[in-house]
Amino acid sequence: MATYDPLQSSHNHTNYPVYQENANPQFYQSTGYITPARPAGKKTSKWVKFGIPLGILVIAGVVVGVVLGIRAHNNSSSAAAASSQAAAASGSGAGHVDGKEVFAQATNTWFLPSYPSTTDTSLYTTPTLNSALSAWPADPFQPSNPSVTNLRPDRPRLIAPAHKWAALPNLIATDPYYHLWNATIFENATIWDAMVPVPYVNDGGTSGNGILDVARQIKQRVKAFSYAYRMTNDTHWADRCWEELQNAAGNGTTSWGPDVDKWDSGHFLDTAEMSAAFGIAYDWLYDIWTDEQKLAIRTTLVNYGLYYGIQGYTVPTTYIAWWANDIKGNWNCVCNGGLTLASLAILGDDTSGYAETLLGLTVTNATNNCVFAVSDDGTWSETNDYWYFGATGHAEMTSALMTATGSDLGMLTANPNFSKTGLFHMYGQGPTQLFAWGDTGPNKYTATANSLLFYASAYNVPEYALFQRDQFDSGDPWSMFWYDPQTSGAFWDGMPLDHTFDNSTDQWMSMRSSWTDANALFVGVKAGTLQGHQTHNDLDVGDFVIDALGTTWFGELGDGNYLAPDYFSNDTQGSGRWMYYRKMTEGQNTLLIGATNQDVTATPSITFGTTNDTQGSSTVYTPDGDSTAYFVADMTSAYFNVTSVKRGIRLLNGRKQVLLQDEVTAGASVQWRAHTNATVSTSGTTATLTRNNQTMTVSLLNAPNGATFSTSDAVRLPTDVTPPEPDQPNTGVTVLLITLPAGTYTLEVLFTPEWNDGTTAVTPPSVALDSWSLTSHNSS
Ligand SMILES: *[C@@H]1O[C@H](CO)[C@@H](O)[C@H](O)[C@H]1NC(C)=O
Ligand SMILES: *[C@@H]1O[C@H](CO)[C@@H](O)[C@H](O)[C@H]1NC(C)=O
Ligand SMILES: *[C@@H]1O[C@H](CO)[C@@H](O)[C@H](O)[C@H]1NC(C)=O
Ligand SMILES: *[C@@H]1O[C@H](CO)[C@@H](O)[C@H](O)[C@H]1NC(C)=O
Ligand SMILES: *[C@@H]1O[C@H](CO)[C@@H](O)[C@H](O)[C@H]1NC(C)=O
Ligand SMILES: *[C@@H]1O[C@H](CO)[C@@H](O)[C@H](O)[C@H]1NC(C)=O
Ligand SMILES: *[C@@H]1O[C@H](CO)[C@@H](O)[C@H](O)[C@H]1NC(C)=O
Ligand SMILES: *[C@@H]1O[C@H](CO)[C@@H](O)[C@H](O)[C@H]1NC(C)=O
Ligand SMILES: *[C@@H]1O[C@H](CO)[C@@H](O)[C@H](O)[C@H]1NC(C)=O
Ligand SMILES: *[C@@H]1O[C@H](CO)[C@@H](O)[C@H](O)[C@H]1NC(C)=O
Ligand SMILES: *[C@@H]1O[C@H](CO)[C@@H](O)[C@H](O)[C@H]1NC(C)=O
Ligand SMILES: *[C@@H]1O[C@H](CO)[C@@H](O)[C@H](O)[C@H]1NC(C)=O
């Protein structure tokens, strides 16, 4: 649990344990420095052909600034049928290239890759990462006794050593992913080139990110400009990079930030990301900078970055480095990561001594803290959204240490279960929503999931790279060095449909009917302890989400206002955080008992089962009729005034329907609550949900006397205490309710999507939760 001290921040509210990008898109857009320049914005996809033999296409997404790489599968009739538009645009017979035959056909509405619908299993092969055959040459730097101050002799040191740059042109020519990513990076670099350097906007007062968005944009640009220079030798790119650095040092044509503490050390993520950006520029363009330029970059980096890192580490009373003190979360990864990249970049040239001092601190601190943000089941304990930031910080730091020192220095192994964190991300993603419990912001444009490409190579798990390489955000300079060209196959071939993450911190399960069908049924459900998440969770034991028919039927409300009073005060029962609707038990898809929040000291226990189905290589897949998964949580400890509360959820009818069952004995009122964006009509024990022209019927089976469905808006109960600041509106959200007085009940709620594919709905037998098994609800 983080403790926050007012002294850590120069701002007028007390803590910044959080990061949420683009909390207020309107605000950023009005400043004009976000990159709205991509000429997309069309309702229908616009296909652009690259003049290359592989049939690589780029689709400009419906949301500005997003690109997905795809390659048309023109020699497969089914694939071509699935994407006639792609085939038409490509016009030539692209086939298998280097065995890399699996490509998404486009991004769908949810910015996820859509795969061709085909039973031609020859198109899809077993996930393989043949590093023995790696097209990367072996790294010549193999120190026998690696240490954090014994660095490779050549530049670049960080993430992208010279022997990899030398291999890139050939990889770009032969590998469709490299080809696409190279094009994307140049496309973005060209857009950013045409824009003025990122202006200083400190939004600590309006959305609470300090200059973090600014810092991350500068880093993104520095990466792209430096990449473009090294790939072309065109000094225009180095000059443009220098212009960006000058500006962020306060030496540009307009003023930029305060004179001292320019990089906002009170919100140290900002300082760390700026430091990383300057370190990358210093290192990647080392050979072109003059001695004067190098001195200028180092001076700025030391004065505005490393100095504050030293202050934080060695003068703890400043609280600048509160994030170093036992914080097992994204702050620790990002802050140590930025200081490490910067220090590695200038070590040897640095006359302050700060770089060497910091390298003696950051690695030890991160291997004791950052890496333990991951529970032993792979879950990122700060919730799904923070995985992006934390894993990116960890991957950058680890990758830079590996290239600079020849060793990960424990970053990959100090937590022996860290490697599973890729599964956490993959299983958390449903066909239309991320199962994003806790604090989750609307979108992100600088944090990607490309750490999966790094983890695939680092841990030899090809599925991570196969999953990520088709995602819209994969076109990033890091991908050029993290992706292993010898990765082939379909990530879903052999990947179980279900996975349970059973560490007591989160205890959650992911169940689905397909990995490749956007209409698939998906259920996410969780129990887990309510404390120990860096104050990013909700009071949500028993929470669930459901996707089916390409529609989110039940989902999350996301984060509240990070600047609202007491939002991050602490996670004790009396915390002001738990007065906000989106964080209260009321705002979750679970039981509310006694109209009171759950007990923050809850220690739920779970049982679960799965028939362990795997999809195989075909993208067309129908689970058999008895295929199922279930999850049962004893939630008694989460409630006051109850004798017993258990909740179970399971897939039925060959993963076409869902049963949610609660067994409650409570001395206070009981309310079953679930939040939906659908239009709801209720009639007694039936509720009909419609959305996107799809329908789901929700039925209360064997209803206890007096139990019927009703609805309400997603607003607090009139009996609740008034929060320090009003809740945000939950526009368009309806709460489906069953409201009962104190008593003993079994509530069996059946969710039946209208598949319109000949599926016959079933009504399951009534089976006590303690008797649930894989076969307890079989139809025969
Ligand atoms: C990378 O992409 C740019 C822009 O599309 C292109 O000019 C360049 O030739 C590509 N690099 C290689 C090595 O193909
Ligand atoms: C850039 O210059 C380096 C060093 O002279 C050379 O090795 C490389 O081939 C050049 N690259 C391009 C794209 O001209
Ligand atoms: C910016 O100007 C200051 C003051 O002249 C100088 O110390 C620093 O090195 C400069 N930094 C950059 C990146 O130009
Ligand atoms: C960083 O982590 C190490 C190892 O856990 C710890 O000993 C040290 O006190 C931490 N540094 C700070 C400033 O909290
Ligand atoms: C949960 O994972 C953490 C590692 O991050 C581990 O220390 C802890 O013991 C695990 N809890 C249980 C109950 O296994
Ligand atoms: C975590 O890693 C340790 C050491 O490899 C192993 O013994 C343990 O079983 C792992 N925990 C889980 C939940 O897999
Ligand atoms: C290009 O810009 C878009 C939008 O800002 C971003 O999502 C993507 O990651 C960027 N790609 C690169 C190569 O930086
Ligand atoms: C409603 O839709 C939004 C946007 O897709 C989504 O973020 C949210 O989770 C949905 N809410 C519910 C309660 O399903
Ligand atoms: C937790 O925060 C609340 C304000 O939200 C405060 O009243 C309470 O004293 C804090 N508790 C602890 C243990 O810090
Ligand atoms: C599913 O796999 C788990 C883990 O390997 C195993 O314990 C369980 O017995 C399997 N269940 C079935 C029905 O095969
Ligand atoms: C528990 O029940 C008692 C007696 O009905 C009531 O006074 C008390 O407020 C309830 N506590 C909670 C937390 O609901
Ligand atoms: C619903 O169906 C109508 C009529 O067919 C169509 O115009 C509309 O675009 C559909 N809406 C969605 C969200 O699919």
XYZ file of N, CA and C and ligand atoms in Angstrom, residues 230-233, ligand 2:
26
model
N 18.758 7.300 -38.443
C 19.656 6.150 -38.593
C 19.316 5.314 -39.815
N 18.071 5.341 -40.226
C 17.689 4.544 -41.400
C 17.976 5.260 -42.715
N 18.199 6.574 -42.659
C 18.372 7.315 -43.911
C 19.697 8.071 -43.995
N 20.303 8.355 -42.851
C 21.472 9.259 -42.787
C 21.108 10.674 -43.223
C 24.411 5.522 -43.189
O 25.755 5.698 -42.852
C 26.372 4.571 -42.305
C 27.766 4.944 -41.858
O 28.431 5.584 -42.890
C 26.373 3.448 -43.342
O 26.918 2.292 -42.784
C 24.938 3.164 -43.748
O 24.923 2.219 -44.759
C 24.268 4.418 -44.206
N 22.865 4.135 -44.420
C 22.142 4.581 -45.402
C 20.724 4.224 -45.474
O 22.663 5.275 -46.265
